[in-house]
Amino acid sequence: MKKIGFVGLGNMGFYMSKNLSMNNYTVGGYDINQSVFQNLKEFNINQVSSLIKIASENDVIITMLPNSVIVEEIWTEILNNIRQNTLIVDCSTIDIETSKKLHNIAKTKNISSLDAPVSGGTIGAENGTLTFMVGGDNETYKQITPLFEVMGNKSILCGPAGSGQATKMCNNLLLAITMSGLGEAIKLANSQSLDMEKFYQVLSTSTGSCWALNNYCPIKNIGPTSPADNNFKPGFSSQLMLKDLSLALSASLQANLNLNIGKKVLKNYQKLVENQEGHLDFSNIINYTE
Ligand code: NAD
């Protein structure tokens, strides 16, 4: 399990692949954006020229791509050329149905696969402290665990194929809601002319504390360094959060559930994206409370 093919070296994949390479894995990367390789060369990550090579020359293939359509396209090409005994893991956030479908195609080719979306953001990717939410069988999970341990500090086998994606969707629904709620608390605090440093000190150790405040404080120059300190440069883009919320809401519809708060937050993200701010960090939603 020493040769890794990594597809998608963007905000997350860049650091994940770098951490693997720095822990003595041999990593070859594939990305349509050539510029990502400039900064990866110093970490011994070489650009692989085709997906066929990725498919046929590695022990493990990891994908970290923007959405379901792209993951399906990439997995289809890889699975058509894959060497036997290669394991394939998708760490992107995609819909459960596509994830299950791709697991099934892999199975028909006798290839073991996992869905393993992550939580922890680019900070977690950089520091190797991601949480992996895994769907698949126990034997494949055990084989991949050493890689999860290099890229993160926690991995949990949530259940059979697709369970990682289902868990991730619940997490991001809650994250979008807590960040939006935090936006309302900040709005109220500002209306009372509160000192925001004191506001942070109290709330981050009180019952209102949450990851959105303690680790990703969306108030400029308050709390740990976050996208708010850098004009909301992502991080995790609002466009991607809107995708995740849409996945959660469409799963809720299929399950005949009515997620009222989630629906409201989804509308705010839609508004934000319509205002051409989709490329900015998802925490910018604090400016869209109403
Ligand atoms: P990103 O857009 O920064 O990176 C995606 C990379 O995929 C880019 O480098 C892009 O060039 C590449 N790519 C796109 N199409 C391709 C193709 N056809 N072939 C090869 N490469 C292609 O996105 P990201 O922020 O790294 O997120 C990746 C995934 O991780 C998404 O599914 C996202 O929802 C999930 N995620 C992101 C974060 C975060 O904080 N950014 C956190 C958790 C999960």
Short mmCIF file of C-alpha atoms and ligand atoms in Angstrom, two decimals:
data_model
loop_
_atom_site.label_atom_id
_atom_site.label_comp_id
_atom_site.label_asym_id
_atom_site.label_seq_id
_atom_site.Cartn_x
_atom_site.Cartn_y
_atom_site.Cartn_z
CA MET A 1 0.00 0.00 0.00
CA LYS A 2 2.81 2.41 -0.74
CA LYS A 3 1.92 3.80 -4.16
CA ILE A 4 -0.90 6.31 -4.14
CA GLY A 5 -2.61 7.95 -7.11
CA PHE A 6 -4.29 11.19 -6.00
CA VAL A 7 -6.90 12.84 -8.25
CA GLY A 8 -7.99 16.42 -7.42
CA LEU A 9 -5.28 18.50 -5.77
CA GLY A 10 -7.30 21.61 -4.92
CA ASN A 11 -7.81 23.29 -1.55
CA MET A 12 -8.13 19.93 0.24
CA GLY A 13 -6.32 17.44 -2.00
CA PHE A 14 -3.18 19.58 -2.07
CA TYR A 15 -2.55 19.15 1.67
CA MET A 16 -3.85 15.59 1.91
CA SER A 17 -1.48 14.43 -0.83
CA LYS A 18 1.36 16.45 0.68
CA ASN A 19 0.87 14.75 4.07
CA LEU A 20 0.91 11.31 2.43
CA SER A 21 4.11 12.13 0.56
CA MET A 22 5.78 13.50 3.70
CA ASN A 23 4.98 10.21 5.44
CA ASN A 24 6.87 8.10 2.92
CA TYR A 25 4.09 7.22 0.53
CA THR A 26 4.90 7.58 -3.16
CA VAL A 27 2.25 9.92 -4.51
CA GLY A 28 1.45 10.66 -8.15
CA GLY A 29 -1.12 13.38 -8.78
CA TYR A 30 -3.66 14.09 -11.50
CA ASP A 31 -5.55 17.38 -11.88
CA ILE A 32 -6.86 19.36 -14.84
CA ASN A 33 -5.38 22.49 -13.28
CA GLN A 34 -1.68 22.31 -14.15
CA SER A 35 -0.73 25.08 -11.74
CA VAL A 36 -1.33 22.92 -8.64
CA PHE A 37 1.81 20.93 -9.43
CA GLN A 38 4.18 23.89 -9.16
CA ASN A 39 3.96 23.94 -5.38
CA LEU A 40 3.69 20.14 -5.03
CA LYS A 41 7.00 19.35 -6.71
CA GLU A 42 8.96 20.26 -3.59
CA PHE A 43 7.00 17.57 -1.72
CA ASN A 44 7.96 14.92 -4.28
CA ILE A 45 4.52 14.75 -5.85
CA ASN A 46 4.81 14.26 -9.57
CA GLN A 47 2.22 15.03 -12.18
CA VAL A 48 0.80 11.89 -13.77
CA SER A 49 -0.13 12.49 -17.40
CA SER A 50 -3.33 10.41 -17.64
CA LEU A 51 -6.05 8.71 -15.65
CA ILE A 52 -5.08 5.44 -17.36
CA LYS A 53 -1.68 5.68 -15.68
CA ILE A 54 -3.29 6.57 -12.34
CA ALA A 55 -5.54 3.51 -12.72
CA SER A 56 -2.87 1.04 -13.68
CA GLU A 57 0.17 2.00 -11.59
CA ASN A 58 -1.04 2.41 -8.00
CA ASP A 59 -1.96 0.39 -4.90
CA VAL A 60 -4.54 2.94 -3.77
CA ILE A 61 -6.38 5.67 -5.69
CA ILE A 62 -7.89 8.61 -3.82
CA THR A 63 -10.26 11.13 -5.43
CA MET A 64 -10.95 14.58 -3.94
CA LEU A 65 -13.13 16.33 -6.51
CA PRO A 66 -15.77 19.08 -6.56
CA ASN A 67 -19.00 17.18 -7.29
CA SER A 68 -20.86 13.98 -8.22
CA VAL A 69 -20.74 14.51 -11.99
CA ILE A 70 -16.97 14.87 -12.00
CA VAL A 71 -16.44 11.98 -9.56
CA GLU A 72 -18.59 9.70 -11.72
CA GLU A 73 -16.70 10.69 -14.87
CA ILE A 74 -13.30 10.12 -13.22
CA TRP A 75 -14.25 6.83 -11.48
CA THR A 76 -15.72 5.47 -14.72
CA GLU A 77 -12.48 6.06 -16.57
CA ILE A 78 -10.37 4.71 -13.70
CA LEU A 79 -12.51 1.60 -13.21
CA ASN A 80 -12.29 0.84 -16.93
CA ASN A 81 -8.49 0.70 -16.67
CA ILE A 82 -7.84 -0.36 -13.11
CA ARG A 83 -5.29 -2.99 -12.08
CA GLN A 84 -6.64 -5.85 -9.94
CA ASN A 85 -6.09 -5.48 -6.15
CA THR A 86 -6.03 -1.68 -6.37
CA LEU A 87 -8.24 -0.01 -3.77
CA ILE A 88 -10.23 3.11 -4.63
CA VAL A 89 -11.45 5.71 -2.14
CA ASP A 90 -13.57 8.78 -2.79
CA CYS A 91 -13.06 11.56 -0.23
CA SER A 92 -15.20 14.13 -2.11
CA THR A 93 -18.65 15.07 -0.84
CA ILE A 94 -21.23 13.71 -3.28
CA ASP A 95 -24.78 12.35 -3.25
CA ILE A 96 -25.50 8.97 -1.73
CA GLU A 97 -27.03 7.47 -4.88
CA THR A 98 -24.00 8.22 -7.07
CA SER A 99 -21.71 6.96 -4.33
CA LYS A 100 -23.59 3.64 -4.07
CA LYS A 101 -23.70 3.32 -7.86
CA LEU A 102 -19.92 3.72 -8.10
CA HIS A 103 -19.35 1.19 -5.30
CA ASN A 104 -21.50 -1.26 -7.28
CA ILE A 105 -19.57 -0.72 -10.51
CA ALA A 106 -16.31 -1.28 -8.59
CA LYS A 107 -17.75 -4.47 -7.09
CA THR A 108 -18.64 -5.89 -10.52
CA LYS A 109 -14.95 -5.46 -11.40
CA ASN A 110 -13.83 -7.11 -8.15
CA ILE A 111 -12.38 -3.84 -6.88
CA SER A 112 -12.75 -2.80 -3.23
CA SER A 113 -13.94 0.74 -2.66
CA LEU A 114 -14.78 3.19 0.13
CA ASP A 115 -16.64 6.48 0.34
CA ALA A 116 -14.74 8.57 2.88
CA PRO A 117 -15.79 12.23 2.91
CA VAL A 118 -14.03 14.43 5.42
CA SER A 119 -14.63 17.10 7.98
CA GLY A 120 -12.11 19.62 9.32
CA GLY A 121 -11.70 22.00 6.38
CA THR A 122 -8.46 23.12 4.79
CA ILE A 123 -6.95 23.70 8.25
CA GLY A 124 -7.60 20.04 9.10
CA ALA A 125 -6.22 18.95 5.72
CA GLU A 126 -3.07 21.00 6.25
CA ASN A 127 -2.49 19.84 9.84
CA GLY A 128 -3.43 16.22 9.14
CA THR A 129 -6.33 16.40 11.60
CA LEU A 130 -9.28 15.53 9.34
CA THR A 131 -12.12 13.27 10.41
CA PHE A 132 -12.98 10.59 7.83
CA MET A 133 -16.58 9.32 7.70
CA VAL A 134 -16.34 6.02 5.94
CA GLY A 135 -18.78 3.81 4.07
CA GLY A 136 -17.84 0.33 2.87
CA ASP A 137 -16.71 -3.03 4.22
CA ASN A 138 -14.54 -3.57 7.28
CA GLU A 139 -11.70 -5.34 5.49
CA THR A 140 -11.13 -2.49 3.01
CA TYR A 141 -11.47 0.03 5.84
CA LYS A 142 -8.72 -1.74 7.80
CA GLN A 143 -6.43 -1.71 4.77
CA ILE A 144 -6.88 2.03 4.24
CA THR A 145 -6.78 3.05 7.93
CA PRO A 146 -3.00 3.77 7.94
CA LEU A 147 -3.60 6.37 5.21
CA PHE A 148 -6.49 7.92 7.12
CA GLU A 149 -4.16 8.15 10.13
CA VAL A 150 -1.64 10.16 8.12
CA MET A 151 -4.22 12.56 6.68
CA GLY A 152 -6.40 12.84 9.76
CA ASN A 153 -6.70 12.04 13.44
CA LYS A 154 -10.00 10.19 13.33
CA SER A 155 -11.77 7.80 11.00
CA ILE A 156 -15.03 6.03 11.66
CA LEU A 157 -16.56 3.23 9.63
CA CYS A 158 -20.15 4.52 9.65
CA GLY A 159 -21.72 1.57 7.83
CA PRO A 160 -22.04 0.00 4.37
CA ALA A 161 -21.44 1.76 1.05
CA GLY A 162 -22.81 5.33 1.02
CA SER A 163 -22.93 5.68 4.84
CA GLY A 164 -19.93 8.02 4.87
CA GLN A 165 -21.75 10.37 2.48
CA ALA A 166 -24.98 10.15 4.50
CA THR A 167 -23.10 11.07 7.69
CA LYS A 168 -21.24 13.93 6.01
CA MET A 169 -24.49 15.39 4.73
CA CYS A 170 -25.90 15.51 8.29
CA ASN A 171 -22.71 17.16 9.55
CA ASN A 172 -22.74 19.90 6.93
CA LEU A 173 -26.44 20.58 7.36
CA LEU A 174 -25.69 21.25 11.02
CA LEU A 175 -22.57 23.30 10.24
CA ALA A 176 -24.46 25.58 7.82
CA ILE A 177 -27.18 26.05 10.44
CA THR A 178 -24.77 26.80 13.32
CA MET A 179 -22.78 29.29 11.20
CA SER A 180 -26.04 31.03 10.26
CA GLY A 181 -27.16 31.06 13.91
CA LEU A 182 -23.81 32.51 14.89
CA GLY A 183 -24.43 35.25 12.31
CA GLU A 184 -27.62 36.20 14.15
CA ALA A 185 -25.84 36.27 17.53
CA ILE A 186 -23.10 38.51 16.05
CA LYS A 187 -25.73 40.82 14.55
CA LEU A 188 -27.42 41.15 17.94
CA ALA A 189 -24.06 41.68 19.71
CA ASN A 190 -23.16 44.48 17.27
CA SER A 191 -26.53 46.15 17.79
CA GLN A 192 -25.68 46.29 21.51
CA SER A 193 -22.20 47.73 20.75
CA LEU A 194 -20.53 44.79 22.49
CA ASP A 195 -16.75 44.42 22.47
CA MET A 196 -16.36 41.51 20.04
CA GLU A 197 -13.17 40.19 21.66
CA LYS A 198 -15.04 39.86 24.99
CA PHE A 199 -18.05 38.41 23.14
CA TYR A 200 -15.73 35.75 21.69
CA GLN A 201 -14.05 35.02 25.03
CA VAL A 202 -17.37 34.45 26.77
CA LEU A 203 -19.29 32.56 24.10
CA SER A 204 -16.41 30.28 23.14
CA THR A 205 -16.39 28.88 26.68
CA SER A 206 -20.14 29.03 27.33
CA THR A 207 -23.07 26.90 26.28
CA GLY A 208 -23.24 28.80 22.96
CA SER A 209 -19.78 27.58 21.98
CA CYS A 210 -19.54 25.58 18.77
CA TRP A 211 -16.95 24.66 16.14
CA ALA A 212 -18.07 27.58 13.93
CA LEU A 213 -17.18 30.04 16.70
CA ASN A 214 -14.28 28.33 18.49
CA ASN A 215 -12.31 27.09 15.49
CA TYR A 216 -13.52 29.20 12.58
CA CYS A 217 -14.63 32.47 14.17
CA PRO A 218 -16.22 34.52 11.35
CA ILE A 219 -15.42 37.89 13.02
CA LYS A 220 -12.42 39.72 11.55
CA ASN A 221 -9.30 39.54 13.76
CA ILE A 222 -11.11 37.75 16.59
CA GLY A 223 -10.36 34.19 17.70
CA PRO A 224 -8.15 31.82 15.70
CA THR A 225 -7.06 32.80 12.19
CA SER A 226 -9.97 32.18 9.82
CA PRO A 227 -11.21 33.24 6.35
CA ALA A 228 -12.95 36.25 7.98
CA ASP A 229 -9.48 37.70 8.63
CA ASN A 230 -8.75 37.51 4.90
CA ASN A 231 -11.91 38.96 3.28
CA PHE A 232 -13.54 35.49 3.36
CA LYS A 233 -11.03 33.90 0.98
CA PRO A 234 -11.81 30.15 1.32
CA GLY A 235 -11.40 27.77 3.12
CA PHE A 236 -14.56 26.04 2.13
CA SER A 237 -16.43 27.93 -0.54
CA SER A 238 -20.10 28.91 -0.24
CA GLN A 239 -20.67 27.24 -3.60
CA LEU A 240 -19.56 23.91 -2.10
CA MET A 241 -21.68 24.48 1.02
CA LEU A 242 -24.71 25.17 -1.20
CA LYS A 243 -23.98 21.87 -2.97
CA ASP A 244 -23.86 20.02 0.38
CA LEU A 245 -27.07 21.64 1.62
CA SER A 246 -28.80 20.73 -1.65
CA LEU A 247 -27.68 17.10 -1.19
CA ALA A 248 -29.05 17.11 2.38
CA LEU A 249 -32.35 18.70 1.39
CA SER A 250 -32.88 16.37 -1.54
CA ALA A 251 -32.17 13.35 0.72
CA SER A 252 -34.71 14.73 3.21
CA LEU A 253 -37.33 14.99 0.46
CA GLN A 254 -36.76 11.38 -0.52
CA ALA A 255 -37.22 10.42 3.13
CA ASN A 256 -40.41 12.55 3.40
CA LEU A 257 -38.85 14.82 6.00
CA ASN A 258 -39.38 18.54 6.38
CA LEU A 259 -36.17 20.29 7.45
CA ASN A 260 -37.45 23.82 8.09
CA ILE A 261 -34.27 25.45 9.36
CA GLY A 262 -32.19 23.75 6.68
CA LYS A 263 -34.53 25.05 3.96
CA LYS A 264 -34.21 28.63 5.26
CA VAL A 265 -30.42 28.41 5.41
CA LEU A 266 -30.32 26.93 1.89
CA LYS A 267 -32.25 29.97 0.60
CA ASN A 268 -29.71 32.31 2.21
CA TYR A 269 -26.85 30.46 0.52
CA GLN A 270 -28.72 30.66 -2.81
CA LYS A 271 -29.01 34.42 -2.32
CA LEU A 272 -25.32 34.67 -1.55
CA VAL A 273 -24.40 32.74 -4.70
CA GLU A 274 -26.81 34.88 -6.80
CA ASN A 275 -24.88 37.91 -5.46
CA GLN A 276 -21.71 36.47 -7.08
CA GLU A 277 -20.20 35.60 -3.70
CA GLY A 278 -20.23 31.82 -4.15
CA HIS A 279 -16.45 31.74 -4.42
CA LEU A 280 -16.08 33.27 -0.94
CA ASP A 281 -15.90 31.21 2.24
CA PHE A 282 -19.11 29.68 3.59
CA SER A 283 -18.74 31.67 6.83
CA ASN A 284 -19.64 34.81 4.83
CA ILE A 285 -23.24 33.63 5.42
CA ILE A 286 -23.13 35.65 8.66
CA ASN A 287 -23.69 38.67 6.41
CA TYR A 288 -26.86 37.10 5.00
CA THR A 289 -29.01 36.70 8.10
CA GLU A 290 -32.40 38.36 7.95
P1 NAD B 1 -11.35 22.50 -5.06
O1 NAD B 1 -12.26 23.02 -6.11
O2 NAD B 1 -10.39 23.43 -4.39
O3 NAD B 1 -10.47 21.28 -5.65
C1 NAD B 1 -10.95 20.36 -6.59
C2 NAD B 1 -9.82 20.03 -7.54
O4 NAD B 1 -10.33 19.10 -8.50
C3 NAD B 1 -9.29 21.24 -8.32
O5 NAD B 1 -7.89 21.32 -8.23
C4 NAD B 1 -9.75 20.96 -9.75
O6 NAD B 1 -8.86 21.47 -10.74
C5 NAD B 1 -9.79 19.45 -9.76
N1 NAD B 1 -10.65 18.93 -10.83
C6 NAD B 1 -11.87 19.35 -11.22
N2 NAD B 1 -12.33 18.61 -12.24
C7 NAD B 1 -11.37 17.69 -12.50
C8 NAD B 1 -11.25 16.65 -13.45
N3 NAD B 1 -12.21 16.39 -14.34
N4 NAD B 1 -10.12 15.91 -13.44
C9 NAD B 1 -9.13 16.16 -12.55
N5 NAD B 1 -9.19 17.13 -11.63
C10 NAD B 1 -10.29 17.89 -11.60
O7 NAD B 1 -12.29 21.79 -4.00
P2 NAD B 1 -11.93 21.39 -2.49
O8 NAD B 1 -12.26 22.54 -1.61
O9 NAD B 1 -10.58 20.78 -2.45
O10 NAD B 1 -13.05 20.27 -2.23
C11 NAD B 1 -12.95 18.98 -2.79
C12 NAD B 1 -14.06 18.13 -2.22
O11 NAD B 1 -13.92 18.07 -0.80
C13 NAD B 1 -15.47 18.66 -2.50
O12 NAD B 1 -16.32 17.59 -2.78
C14 NAD B 1 -15.85 19.36 -1.20
O13 NAD B 1 -17.24 19.39 -1.00
C15 NAD B 1 -15.13 18.50 -0.17
N6 NAD B 1 -14.75 19.19 1.07
C16 NAD B 1 -14.14 20.42 1.03
C17 NAD B 1 -13.79 21.03 2.23
C18 NAD B 1 -13.10 22.39 2.26
O14 NAD B 1 -12.97 22.97 3.36
N7 NAD B 1 -12.65 22.92 1.15
C19 NAD B 1 -14.07 20.40 3.47
C20 NAD B 1 -14.65 19.14 3.44
C21 NAD B 1 -15.00 18.54 2.24
#
